[in-house]
CSV table of C-alpha atoms in Angstrom, one decimal:
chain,number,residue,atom,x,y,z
A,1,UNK,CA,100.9,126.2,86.9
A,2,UNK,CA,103.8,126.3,85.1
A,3,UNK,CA,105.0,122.8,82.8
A,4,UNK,CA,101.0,121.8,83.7
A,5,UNK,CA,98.1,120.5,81.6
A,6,UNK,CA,94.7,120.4,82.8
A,7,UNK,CA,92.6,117.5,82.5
A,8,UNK,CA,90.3,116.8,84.2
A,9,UNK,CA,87.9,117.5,87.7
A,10,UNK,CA,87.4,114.7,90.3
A,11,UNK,CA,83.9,114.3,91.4
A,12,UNK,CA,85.0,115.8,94.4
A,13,UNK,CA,85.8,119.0,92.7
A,14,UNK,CA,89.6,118.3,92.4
A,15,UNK,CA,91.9,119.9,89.6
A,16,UNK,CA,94.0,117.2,87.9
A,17,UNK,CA,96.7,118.1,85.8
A,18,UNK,CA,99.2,116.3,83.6
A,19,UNK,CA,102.9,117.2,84.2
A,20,UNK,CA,105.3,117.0,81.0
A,21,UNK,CA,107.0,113.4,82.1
A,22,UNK,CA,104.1,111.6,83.5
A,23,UNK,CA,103.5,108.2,82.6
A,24,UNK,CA,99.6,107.8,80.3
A,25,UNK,CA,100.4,104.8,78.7
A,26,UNK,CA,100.0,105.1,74.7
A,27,UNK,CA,96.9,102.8,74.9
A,28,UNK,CA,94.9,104.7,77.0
A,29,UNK,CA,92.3,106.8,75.3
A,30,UNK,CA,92.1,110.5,76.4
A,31,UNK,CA,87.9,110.1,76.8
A,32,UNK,CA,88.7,107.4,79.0
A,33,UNK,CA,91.2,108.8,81.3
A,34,UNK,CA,89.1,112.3,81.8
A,35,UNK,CA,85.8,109.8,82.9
A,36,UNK,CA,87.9,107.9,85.2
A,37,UNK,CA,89.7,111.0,86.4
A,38,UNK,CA,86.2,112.3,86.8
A,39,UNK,CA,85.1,109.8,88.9
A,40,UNK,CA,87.7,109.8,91.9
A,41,UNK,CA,87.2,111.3,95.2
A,42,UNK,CA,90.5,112.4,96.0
A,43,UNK,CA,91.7,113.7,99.5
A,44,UNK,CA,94.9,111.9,100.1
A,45,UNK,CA,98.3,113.1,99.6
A,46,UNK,CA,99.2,109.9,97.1
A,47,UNK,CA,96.3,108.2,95.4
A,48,UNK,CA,96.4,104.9,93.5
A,49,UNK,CA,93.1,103.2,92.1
A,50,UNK,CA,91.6,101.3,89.6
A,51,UNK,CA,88.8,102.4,88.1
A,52,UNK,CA,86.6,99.5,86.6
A,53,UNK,CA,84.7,101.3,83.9
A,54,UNK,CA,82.5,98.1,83.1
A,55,UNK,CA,83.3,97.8,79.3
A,56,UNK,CA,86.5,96.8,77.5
A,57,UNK,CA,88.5,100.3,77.2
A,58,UNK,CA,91.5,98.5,76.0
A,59,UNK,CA,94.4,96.1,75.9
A,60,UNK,CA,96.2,94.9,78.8
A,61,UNK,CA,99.7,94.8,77.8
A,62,UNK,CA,101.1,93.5,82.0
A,63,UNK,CA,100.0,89.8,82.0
A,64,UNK,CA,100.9,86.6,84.4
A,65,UNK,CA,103.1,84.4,82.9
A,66,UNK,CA,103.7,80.8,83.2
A,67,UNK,CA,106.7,77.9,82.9
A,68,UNK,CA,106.1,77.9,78.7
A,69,UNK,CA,106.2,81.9,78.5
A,70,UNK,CA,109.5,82.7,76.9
A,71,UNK,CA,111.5,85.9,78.9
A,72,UNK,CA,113.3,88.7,78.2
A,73,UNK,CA,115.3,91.3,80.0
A,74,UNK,CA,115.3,94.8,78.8
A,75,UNK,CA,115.5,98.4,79.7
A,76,UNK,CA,112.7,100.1,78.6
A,77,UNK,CA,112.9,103.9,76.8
A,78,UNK,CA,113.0,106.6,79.5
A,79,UNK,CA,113.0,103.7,82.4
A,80,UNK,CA,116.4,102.9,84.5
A,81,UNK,CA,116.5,99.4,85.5
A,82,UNK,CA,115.1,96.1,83.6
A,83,UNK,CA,111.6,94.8,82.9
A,84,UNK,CA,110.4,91.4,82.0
A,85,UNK,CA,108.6,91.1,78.7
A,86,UNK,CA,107.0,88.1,77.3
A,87,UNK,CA,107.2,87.5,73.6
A,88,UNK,CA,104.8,85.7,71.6
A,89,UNK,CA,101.4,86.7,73.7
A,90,UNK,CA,98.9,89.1,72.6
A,91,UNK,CA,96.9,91.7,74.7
A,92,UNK,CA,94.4,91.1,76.5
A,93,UNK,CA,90.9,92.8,76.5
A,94,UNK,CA,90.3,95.1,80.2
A,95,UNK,CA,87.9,97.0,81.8
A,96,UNK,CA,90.1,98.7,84.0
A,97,UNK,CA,92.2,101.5,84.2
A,98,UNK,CA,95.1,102.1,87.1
A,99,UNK,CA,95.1,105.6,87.9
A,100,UNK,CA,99.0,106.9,90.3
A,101,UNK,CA,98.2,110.9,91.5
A,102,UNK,CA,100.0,113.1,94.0
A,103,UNK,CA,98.4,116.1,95.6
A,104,UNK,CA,100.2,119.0,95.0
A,105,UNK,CA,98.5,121.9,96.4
A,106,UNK,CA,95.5,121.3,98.7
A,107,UNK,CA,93.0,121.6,95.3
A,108,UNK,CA,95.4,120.2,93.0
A,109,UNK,CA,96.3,116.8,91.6
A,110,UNK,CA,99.1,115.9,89.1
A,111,UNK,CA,98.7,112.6,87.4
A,112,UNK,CA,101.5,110.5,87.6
A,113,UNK,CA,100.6,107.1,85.7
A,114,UNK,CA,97.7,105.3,84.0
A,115,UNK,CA,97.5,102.0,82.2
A,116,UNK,CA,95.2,100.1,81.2
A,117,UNK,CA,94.8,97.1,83.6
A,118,UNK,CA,94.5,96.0,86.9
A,119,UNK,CA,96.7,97.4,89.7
A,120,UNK,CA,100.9,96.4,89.3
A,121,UNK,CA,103.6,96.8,91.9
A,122,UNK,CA,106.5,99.3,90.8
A,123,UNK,CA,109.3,97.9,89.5
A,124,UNK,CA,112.4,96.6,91.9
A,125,UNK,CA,114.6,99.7,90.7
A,126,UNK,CA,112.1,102.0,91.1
A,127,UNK,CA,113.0,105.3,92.8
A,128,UNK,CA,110.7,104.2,95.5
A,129,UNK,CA,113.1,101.4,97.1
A,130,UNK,CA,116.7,102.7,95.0
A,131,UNK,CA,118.9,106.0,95.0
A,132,UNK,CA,118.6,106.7,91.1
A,133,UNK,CA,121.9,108.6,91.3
A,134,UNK,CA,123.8,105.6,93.9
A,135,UNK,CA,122.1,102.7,93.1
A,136,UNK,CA,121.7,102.1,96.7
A,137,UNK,CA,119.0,100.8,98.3
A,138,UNK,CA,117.3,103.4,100.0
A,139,UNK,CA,117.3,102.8,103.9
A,140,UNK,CA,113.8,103.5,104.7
A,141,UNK,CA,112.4,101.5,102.3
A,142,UNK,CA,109.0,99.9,102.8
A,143,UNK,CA,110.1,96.1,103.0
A,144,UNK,CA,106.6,94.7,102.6
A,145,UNK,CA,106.0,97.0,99.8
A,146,UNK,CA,109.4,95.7,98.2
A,147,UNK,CA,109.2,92.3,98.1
A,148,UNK,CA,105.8,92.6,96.9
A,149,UNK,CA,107.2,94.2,93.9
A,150,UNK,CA,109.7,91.4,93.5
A,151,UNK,CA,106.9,88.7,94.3
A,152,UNK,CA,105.0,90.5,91.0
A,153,UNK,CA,107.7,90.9,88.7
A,154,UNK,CA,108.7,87.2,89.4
A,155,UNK,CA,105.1,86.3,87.8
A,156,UNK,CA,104.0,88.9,85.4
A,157,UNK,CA,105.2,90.4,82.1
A,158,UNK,CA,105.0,93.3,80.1
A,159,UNK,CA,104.5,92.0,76.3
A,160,UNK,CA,107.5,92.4,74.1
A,161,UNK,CA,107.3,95.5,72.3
A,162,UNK,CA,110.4,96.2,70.3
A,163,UNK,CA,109.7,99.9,69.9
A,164,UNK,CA,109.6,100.6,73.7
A,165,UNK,CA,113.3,98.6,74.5
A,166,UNK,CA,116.7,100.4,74.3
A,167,UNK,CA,118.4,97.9,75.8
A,168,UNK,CA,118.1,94.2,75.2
A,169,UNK,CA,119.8,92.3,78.7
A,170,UNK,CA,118.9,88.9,77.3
């Protein structure tokens, strides 16, 4: 498959594969994406779950934020539209990992995002509700989905990372 990795089997005999653009956040550990790869039973078209692999793995780095939290805007590398990041808070120790695949042939899986953490919404901007090209919201949009996103990204946080920003908004 051509521009594909393999990575892993699901324990329903699955072959996952990484694509050259997906999203494996830097802090997840390749032996602990293949075990939680491994572990899946995957038969839907999209598939989203987090895996609770019952020891700390790693650092959340999405965290709920409160009234003291100071904010900023920013446009992440390689992302198209703004993110809240807190400054001044640390990671936090997780057990989980948030595993995004898409079936592309009826034996085959590409993985499309893991983090460490518990499950997120996508961003407001994301392709999934916005035109990337237009900027126009798209018209058949999943509203519950949508304001879901908003409803998270008004309360959680990415933590500042300087070397992940190429735009500053405030």
């Amino acid at each position: 498959m051509n521009n594909l990795e393999f990575i892993a089997k699901s324990a329903n005999g699955k072959n996952i594969f990484n694509r050259f653009n997906s999203h494996i956040h830097k802090n997840v550990a390749e032996e602990v994406l293949v075990k939680a790869l491994s572990s899946l039973h995957l038969s839907k078209s999209f598939h989203k779950e987090v895996v609770d692999m019952k020891h700390t793995i790693g650092k959340c780095n999405c965290l709920a934020i409160n009234s003291n939290d100071e904010i900023v805007y920013v446009v992440r590398k390689g992302r198209k539209g703004p993110t809240p990041m807190v400054k001044g808070r640390k990671p936090i120790d997780c057990s989980c990992i948030t595993l995004v695949l898409k079936r592309i042939e009826e034996d085959n899986y590409i993985l499309l995002s893991s983090y460490i953490g518990s499950d997120s919404a996508p961003e407001p901007w994301d392709s999934n509700f916005y035109d990337q090209f237009t900027w126009e919201k798209k018209a058949d949009i999943d509203e519950a989905a949508y304001a879901k996103s908003i409803e998270f990204w008004n309360t959680h946080a990415l933590i500042y990372d300087k070397d992940d920003i190429s735009l500053l908004l405030s």
